[in-house]
Amino acid sequence: MFNHPIIARRHAIKLGLAGLLGMTTVTTTEAINRGRQTPVRYHPKRDFTVVGQASLKERAAAKGLIFGAAADKHILLNTLFANTFTKDCGMLVAENDLKWRTIRSNPHTFDFSKGDWLVKFARTHGMLFRGTPLVWELGLPKWFKKKVNHKNAERFLVEHITKVAKHYAGVVHSWDVVNEAIAVSRSKRSDGLSRSPWLEFLGEDYIELAFRTAAKADPKAMLVYNDRWLDYDTPVGNAQRAAVLKLLERLKSNKTPIHALGIQAHLKARETRFNAEKMRGFLKDVASLGLKILITELDVQDEGLPADVMESDRIVAAAYEDYLSVVLDEKAVIAVLTWGLSDRYTWLSRNSRRPLLYDSYFQRKLAWNAMARAFEQAPKR
Ligand code: GLA
């Protein structure tokens, strides 16, 4: 019925997703299911073959996409890691080196040394550079609590954004201007806004103020609103998508200079409640506001998977490919960025063994193939 190989693959993927939603029967790994609520599907014969020698950035670029990853200066000083990174990445994201706590060791000065090092590294290797975050409730320095209050919060916010965005104007591709403003599961407000110091001191308009200030400081950068928990068909996921969409609609109707949504996409290999139709609908709604979409912090937590590495690697790779094959169908999605590249350096090390594309010795894993295959299937932008 599906003679064209791509159509056949897509159909197979849709069937696979239907399977994830419980509509077809697939092999289930007993080891995972015993005593657990959500089954993880394991396909021992699933094909992760990749054709050709091209790097991920080349495969992405062939479809008009950007592939990149987050890293900090101290890990890029490892030359083996840096070589792996520059081979595959078309974009370097500052993982922690541009957070408030890194550049603001005291209320009066700004230390751009690590960020500048990253910019130089990106330039030397022909990579785009991306900054995150200008405004966030976390990642703040210790002095923040003592120093910032109702009276001076606006001055601190405007000063920080202006100084930092101006410093990197012309070299930065995009900024997460505001990160994680919405936390439906923790918020008592109907708009789902998280109880951050910025909300407490400035009210909900801090978000708009942040975007307007960033646009003034760097009129060329792509300005992004970045958030999490947007991926699954769960009560939190559904409410978070609705709240984020409302916020974006409000910002757009106020003519706020915002250009894109960042979807963090910290996925969980054991979470099967992914609903392709809901995700497609959400992406379409965002795109119809005239916004681009970036997948900004992709990784796959492998907590609770079988001890067998080959088996758990297959499940992780499937999670990458199944998610991306849906998301990349939306042409407003312009970039896929992973939160780290090698399992040696990951924020997930407390609960995951192998969440990224390369192992701790910088060897490619099946997740790398999954990424390459997702780019292969993606329609051209
Ligand atoms: C959030 C933030 C990132 C990073 C990760 C993990 O997703 O947006 O900057 O801190 O948490 O640490």
Coordinates of C-alpha atoms and ligand atoms in Angstrom, one line a residue:
M1 CA 0.0 0.0 0.0
F2 CA 2.8 2.4 0.9
N3 CA 5.4 1.9 -1.8
H4 CA 7.2 5.2 -1.3
P5 CA 9.8 4.5 1.4
I6 CA 9.3 7.8 3.2
I7 CA 5.5 7.5 3.2
A8 CA 5.8 3.9 4.3
R9 CA 8.1 5.0 7.2
R10 CA 5.8 7.8 8.2
H11 CA 2.9 5.4 8.2
A12 CA 4.9 3.0 10.3
I13 CA 5.7 5.8 12.7
K14 CA 2.1 6.8 13.0
L15 CA 1.2 3.2 13.7
G16 CA 4.0 3.1 16.3
L17 CA 2.6 6.2 17.9
A18 CA -0.9 4.8 17.8
G19 CA 0.7 1.8 19.6
L20 CA 2.1 4.2 22.2
L21 CA -1.4 5.4 22.8
G22 CA -2.6 1.8 23.3
M23 CA -4.4 1.3 20.0
T24 CA -2.2 -1.5 18.7
T25 CA -0.4 -4.3 20.4
V26 CA 3.4 -4.2 20.6
T27 CA 6.0 -6.1 22.4
T28 CA 6.3 -5.0 26.0
T29 CA 9.4 -5.5 28.1
E30 CA 8.3 -7.4 31.2
A31 CA 11.2 -6.2 33.3
I32 CA 10.0 -2.7 32.9
N33 CA 6.3 -3.3 33.4
R34 CA 6.4 -5.4 36.5
G35 CA 4.7 -3.4 39.2
R36 CA 4.7 -0.2 37.2
Q37 CA 1.8 1.8 35.9
T38 CA 3.0 3.0 32.5
P39 CA 4.3 0.4 30.1
V40 CA 7.3 1.2 27.9
R41 CA 7.2 -0.3 24.5
Y42 CA 10.3 -2.2 23.4
H43 CA 10.8 -3.2 19.8
P44 CA 13.8 -5.6 19.6
K45 CA 13.8 -5.4 15.8
R46 CA 13.2 -1.7 15.3
D47 CA 15.5 -0.4 12.6
F48 CA 17.9 2.5 13.6
T49 CA 20.0 2.3 10.5
V50 CA 21.6 5.5 9.2
V51 CA 22.7 6.0 5.7
G52 CA 25.9 8.0 4.8
Q53 CA 28.6 9.8 6.8
A54 CA 27.1 13.2 7.2
S55 CA 27.2 15.0 10.6
L56 CA 24.0 15.9 12.4
K57 CA 24.5 19.6 11.6
E58 CA 24.7 18.7 7.9
R59 CA 21.7 16.5 8.0
A60 CA 19.7 19.2 9.8
A61 CA 20.9 21.9 7.4
A62 CA 19.8 19.9 4.4
K63 CA 16.3 20.4 5.7
G64 CA 16.8 24.1 6.6
L65 CA 17.1 23.1 10.3
I66 CA 19.7 23.9 13.0
F67 CA 21.2 21.2 15.2
G68 CA 23.2 22.1 18.2
A69 CA 23.7 21.4 21.9
A70 CA 24.3 23.1 25.2
A71 CA 27.8 23.2 26.8
D72 CA 29.9 25.3 29.2
K73 CA 33.4 26.5 28.9
H74 CA 34.8 24.1 31.4
I75 CA 33.6 21.0 29.5
L76 CA 34.7 22.3 26.1
L77 CA 38.2 22.5 27.5
N78 CA 38.2 18.8 27.1
T79 CA 39.5 18.5 23.6
L80 CA 38.1 15.1 22.9
F81 CA 34.7 16.4 23.8
A82 CA 35.2 19.7 21.9
N83 CA 36.1 17.7 18.8
T84 CA 33.0 15.7 19.1
F85 CA 30.9 18.8 19.7
T86 CA 32.3 20.8 16.7
K87 CA 31.8 17.9 14.3
D88 CA 28.1 17.6 14.9
C89 CA 26.9 21.0 16.3
G90 CA 25.8 24.0 14.2
M91 CA 24.9 25.9 17.3
L92 CA 26.5 26.3 20.7
V93 CA 24.1 27.1 23.6
A94 CA 25.5 28.5 26.8
E95 CA 24.4 25.9 29.3
N96 CA 25.1 27.7 32.5
D97 CA 27.7 30.3 31.6
L98 CA 25.2 33.1 31.0
K99 CA 23.0 32.5 34.0
W100 CA 22.7 35.3 36.5
R101 CA 24.7 33.4 39.1
T102 CA 27.6 33.0 36.7
I103 CA 27.9 36.5 35.5
R104 CA 26.6 38.4 38.6
S105 CA 28.8 37.4 41.5
N106 CA 27.9 40.8 43.1
P107 CA 25.1 43.3 42.4
H108 CA 27.4 45.9 40.8
T109 CA 29.5 44.0 38.2
F110 CA 29.0 41.8 35.2
D111 CA 31.5 39.0 34.3
F112 CA 31.3 38.1 30.7
S113 CA 34.5 36.1 30.6
K114 CA 33.0 32.6 30.2
G115 CA 30.3 33.8 27.8
D116 CA 32.9 35.6 25.7
W117 CA 35.0 32.4 25.6
L118 CA 32.0 30.5 24.3
V119 CA 31.4 33.1 21.6
K120 CA 35.0 32.8 20.5
F121 CA 34.8 29.0 20.4
A122 CA 31.5 29.2 18.4
R123 CA 33.0 31.7 16.0
T124 CA 36.3 29.7 15.5
H125 CA 34.2 26.6 14.6
G126 CA 31.7 28.3 12.5
M127 CA 28.8 27.7 14.9
L128 CA 25.9 29.9 15.8
F129 CA 25.7 31.0 19.4
R130 CA 22.6 31.1 21.6
G131 CA 22.1 32.6 25.1
T132 CA 19.8 31.6 28.0
P133 CA 18.2 32.9 30.1
L134 CA 17.9 36.7 30.7
V135 CA 15.0 36.3 33.2
W136 CA 14.3 33.2 35.2
E137 CA 13.2 32.6 38.8
L138 CA 16.1 30.2 39.3
G139 CA 19.8 30.4 38.7
L140 CA 20.0 33.6 40.7
P141 CA 23.0 34.6 42.8
K142 CA 22.9 34.5 46.6
W143 CA 22.8 38.2 47.0
F144 CA 19.6 38.5 44.9
K145 CA 17.3 37.8 47.8
K146 CA 18.8 40.4 50.1
K147 CA 19.2 43.1 47.5
V148 CA 16.2 42.9 45.1
N149 CA 12.8 44.2 46.3
H150 CA 9.6 45.8 45.2
K151 CA 11.3 49.2 44.8
N152 CA 14.3 48.3 42.7
A153 CA 13.3 45.1 40.9
E154 CA 12.5 46.9 37.7
R155 CA 15.8 48.7 37.7
F156 CA 17.6 45.3 38.2
L157 CA 15.7 43.6 35.5
V158 CA 16.1 46.4 32.9
E159 CA 19.8 46.9 33.8
H160 CA 20.6 43.2 33.5
I161 CA 18.8 42.6 30.2
T162 CA 20.2 45.8 28.7
K163 CA 23.9 45.1 29.7
V164 CA 23.9 41.4 28.8
A165 CA 21.9 41.6 25.5
K166 CA 23.9 44.7 24.4
H167 CA 27.2 42.9 25.2
Y168 CA 26.2 40.0 22.9
A169 CA 24.3 42.0 20.3
G170 CA 25.4 41.0 16.8
V171 CA 26.9 37.7 17.9
V172 CA 23.9 36.0 19.4
H173 CA 21.4 34.1 17.3
S174 CA 18.6 34.0 19.9
W175 CA 17.9 34.6 23.6
D176 CA 15.6 32.9 26.0
V177 CA 14.4 36.3 27.2
V178 CA 12.1 34.7 29.8
N179 CA 12.5 31.1 31.0
E180 CA 9.9 29.0 32.8
A181 CA 7.4 31.7 33.8
I182 CA 4.6 29.2 33.9
A183 CA 4.3 26.3 36.3
V184 CA 0.7 25.1 36.3
S185 CA 1.3 22.4 38.9
R186 CA 2.6 24.9 41.4
S187 CA 0.6 28.0 40.6
K188 CA -2.5 29.2 42.4
R189 CA -3.3 31.6 39.6
S190 CA -5.6 30.9 36.7
D191 CA -2.9 32.0 34.2
G192 CA -0.5 29.4 35.7
L193 CA 2.3 32.0 36.3
S194 CA 5.0 30.7 38.6
R195 CA 5.5 32.5 41.9
S196 CA 8.9 34.0 40.9
P197 CA 10.4 37.0 42.6
W198 CA 9.8 38.9 39.3
L199 CA 6.1 38.2 39.5
E200 CA 6.0 39.1 43.1
F201 CA 7.8 42.4 42.6
L202 CA 6.6 43.5 39.2
G203 CA 3.4 41.7 38.5
E204 CA 2.7 39.8 35.3
D205 CA 3.9 42.6 33.1
Y206 CA 7.5 41.7 33.9
I207 CA 7.4 39.3 30.9
E208 CA 6.4 42.0 28.5
L209 CA 8.9 44.4 30.0
A210 CA 11.7 41.8 29.6
F211 CA 10.9 41.4 25.9
R212 CA 10.7 45.1 25.2
T213 CA 14.0 45.7 27.0
A214 CA 15.7 42.9 25.1
A215 CA 14.5 44.2 21.7
K216 CA 15.8 47.6 22.5
A217 CA 19.2 46.2 23.6
D218 CA 19.6 43.9 20.6
P219 CA 17.1 44.6 17.8
K220 CA 18.5 41.7 15.7
A221 CA 18.4 38.7 18.0
M222 CA 15.5 36.2 17.9
L223 CA 13.6 36.7 21.2
V224 CA 12.3 33.5 22.7
Y225 CA 9.9 32.5 25.5
N226 CA 11.1 29.1 26.8
D227 CA 9.2 26.6 28.9
R228 CA 8.9 23.0 30.0
W229 CA 6.3 20.2 30.6
L230 CA 4.8 20.8 27.2
D231 CA 5.3 17.4 25.7
Y232 CA 2.9 14.9 27.2
D233 CA -0.8 14.2 27.3
T234 CA -1.1 14.4 31.1
P235 CA -3.1 16.8 33.2
V236 CA 0.0 19.0 33.8
G237 CA 1.0 18.8 30.1
N238 CA -2.4 19.8 28.8
A239 CA -2.7 22.6 31.3
Q240 CA 0.8 23.8 30.7
R241 CA 0.3 23.9 26.9
A242 CA -3.0 25.8 27.3
A243 CA -1.4 28.4 29.7
V244 CA 1.7 28.9 27.5
L245 CA -0.5 29.4 24.4
K246 CA -2.6 32.0 26.3
L247 CA 0.5 33.8 27.4
L248 CA 1.8 33.9 23.8
E249 CA -1.5 35.1 22.5
R250 CA -1.5 37.9 25.1
L251 CA 2.0 38.9 24.2
K252 CA 1.3 38.9 20.5
S253 CA -1.9 40.9 20.9
N254 CA 0.0 43.5 22.9
K255 CA 2.5 43.7 20.0
T256 CA 5.3 42.5 22.3
P257 CA 8.5 41.8 20.4
I258 CA 8.6 38.0 20.7
H259 CA 9.7 35.8 17.8
A260 CA 9.7 32.2 19.0
L261 CA 8.6 29.6 21.5
G262 CA 11.3 27.4 23.0
I263 CA 10.1 23.9 24.0
Q264 CA 12.6 22.4 26.4
A265 CA 11.6 18.8 25.8
H266 CA 13.2 17.1 28.7
L267 CA 11.6 13.8 27.8
K268 CA 11.2 10.6 29.9
A269 CA 11.8 7.3 28.3
R270 CA 9.2 5.6 30.5
E271 CA 6.5 8.2 29.8
T272 CA 4.2 6.8 27.1
R273 CA 1.4 9.4 27.3
F274 CA 2.5 11.2 24.1
N275 CA -0.4 12.3 21.9
A276 CA 0.8 13.2 18.4
E277 CA -2.4 14.9 17.5
K278 CA -2.4 17.2 20.5
M279 CA 1.2 18.0 20.0
R280 CA 0.7 18.8 16.3
G281 CA -2.3 21.0 17.2
F282 CA -0.3 22.9 19.8
L283 CA 2.6 23.5 17.4
K284 CA 0.1 24.7 14.7
D285 CA -1.5 27.1 17.2
V286 CA 1.9 28.5 18.1
A287 CA 2.9 28.8 14.5
S288 CA -0.4 30.5 13.6
L289 CA 0.6 33.4 15.9
G290 CA 3.5 34.0 13.6
L291 CA 6.0 32.5 15.9
K292 CA 8.9 30.1 15.2
I293 CA 9.5 27.2 17.5
L294 CA 12.8 25.8 18.8
I295 CA 13.3 22.5 20.6
T296 CA 15.7 23.9 23.2
E297 CA 16.8 21.4 25.8
L298 CA 16.1 18.0 24.5
D299 CA 17.3 14.9 26.4
V300 CA 15.7 11.6 27.4
Q301 CA 15.7 10.5 31.1
D302 CA 16.3 6.8 31.2
E303 CA 15.3 6.3 34.9
G304 CA 13.6 2.9 35.4
L305 CA 14.7 1.3 32.2
P306 CA 16.1 -2.2 32.1
A307 CA 19.7 -2.6 33.3
D308 CA 20.6 -4.1 29.9
V309 CA 22.3 -1.2 28.1
M310 CA 21.4 -2.4 24.6
E311 CA 17.8 -2.7 25.6
S312 CA 17.6 0.7 27.3
D313 CA 19.5 2.4 24.5
R314 CA 16.9 1.2 22.1
I315 CA 14.1 2.6 24.2
V316 CA 15.8 6.0 24.6
A317 CA 16.5 6.1 20.8
A318 CA 12.8 5.3 20.1
A319 CA 11.8 8.1 22.4
Y320 CA 14.0 10.6 20.5
E321 CA 12.8 9.5 17.1
D322 CA 9.1 9.2 17.9
Y323 CA 9.0 12.6 19.4
L324 CA 11.0 14.3 16.7
S325 CA 9.2 12.7 13.8
V326 CA 6.0 14.4 15.0
V327 CA 7.5 17.7 16.0
L328 CA 9.6 18.2 12.9
D329 CA 6.5 17.8 10.7
E330 CA 5.7 21.4 11.8
K331 CA 7.6 23.7 9.5
A332 CA 7.7 26.5 12.1
V333 CA 10.2 24.3 14.1
I334 CA 13.6 25.7 13.1
A335 CA 16.0 24.1 15.5
V336 CA 16.7 21.0 17.6
L337 CA 19.1 21.6 20.5
T338 CA 20.0 18.9 23.0
W339 CA 20.9 19.8 26.6
G340 CA 24.4 18.4 26.5
L341 CA 25.8 16.0 24.0
S342 CA 27.6 13.3 26.0
D343 CA 26.5 11.2 28.9
R344 CA 29.7 12.3 30.7
Y345 CA 28.3 15.8 31.1
T346 CA 24.6 15.9 31.9
W347 CA 22.4 17.5 34.5
L348 CA 20.6 14.2 34.6
S349 CA 23.5 12.2 36.1
R350 CA 21.6 11.8 39.4
N351 CA 18.9 9.7 37.8
S352 CA 19.9 8.7 34.3
R353 CA 22.8 6.7 32.9
R354 CA 22.6 7.3 29.1
P355 CA 20.3 10.1 28.3
L356 CA 22.2 11.8 25.4
L357 CA 23.5 11.1 21.9
Y358 CA 27.1 10.1 22.8
D359 CA 28.2 7.9 25.7
S360 CA 30.7 9.0 28.3
Y361 CA 33.6 8.0 26.1
F362 CA 32.3 10.1 23.2
Q363 CA 31.1 7.2 21.2
R364 CA 27.9 7.6 19.2
K365 CA 24.8 5.8 20.5
L366 CA 21.6 4.7 18.9
A367 CA 20.1 8.0 20.0
W368 CA 22.5 9.7 17.5
N369 CA 21.0 7.5 14.8
A370 CA 17.5 8.4 16.0
M371 CA 18.4 12.1 15.6
A372 CA 19.9 11.5 12.1
R373 CA 16.8 9.6 11.0
A374 CA 14.5 12.2 12.3
F375 CA 16.3 14.8 10.2
E376 CA 16.1 12.5 7.3
Q377 CA 12.3 12.2 7.5
A378 CA 11.7 15.9 8.2
P379 CA 10.1 18.0 5.5
K380 CA 12.3 20.8 4.1
R381 CA 11.8 24.3 5.5
Ligands
GLA1 C1 16.0 24.2 33.0 C2 16.7 25.4 32.6 C3 18.1 25.1 32.0 C4 18.8 24.1 32.9 C5 17.9 22.9 33.1 C6 18.6 21.8 33.8 O1 15.4 23.4 32.0 O2 16.0 26.0 31.5 O3 18.8 26.3 31.9 O4 19.1 24.7 34.1 O5 16.8 23.3 33.8 O6 19.5 22.2 34.8

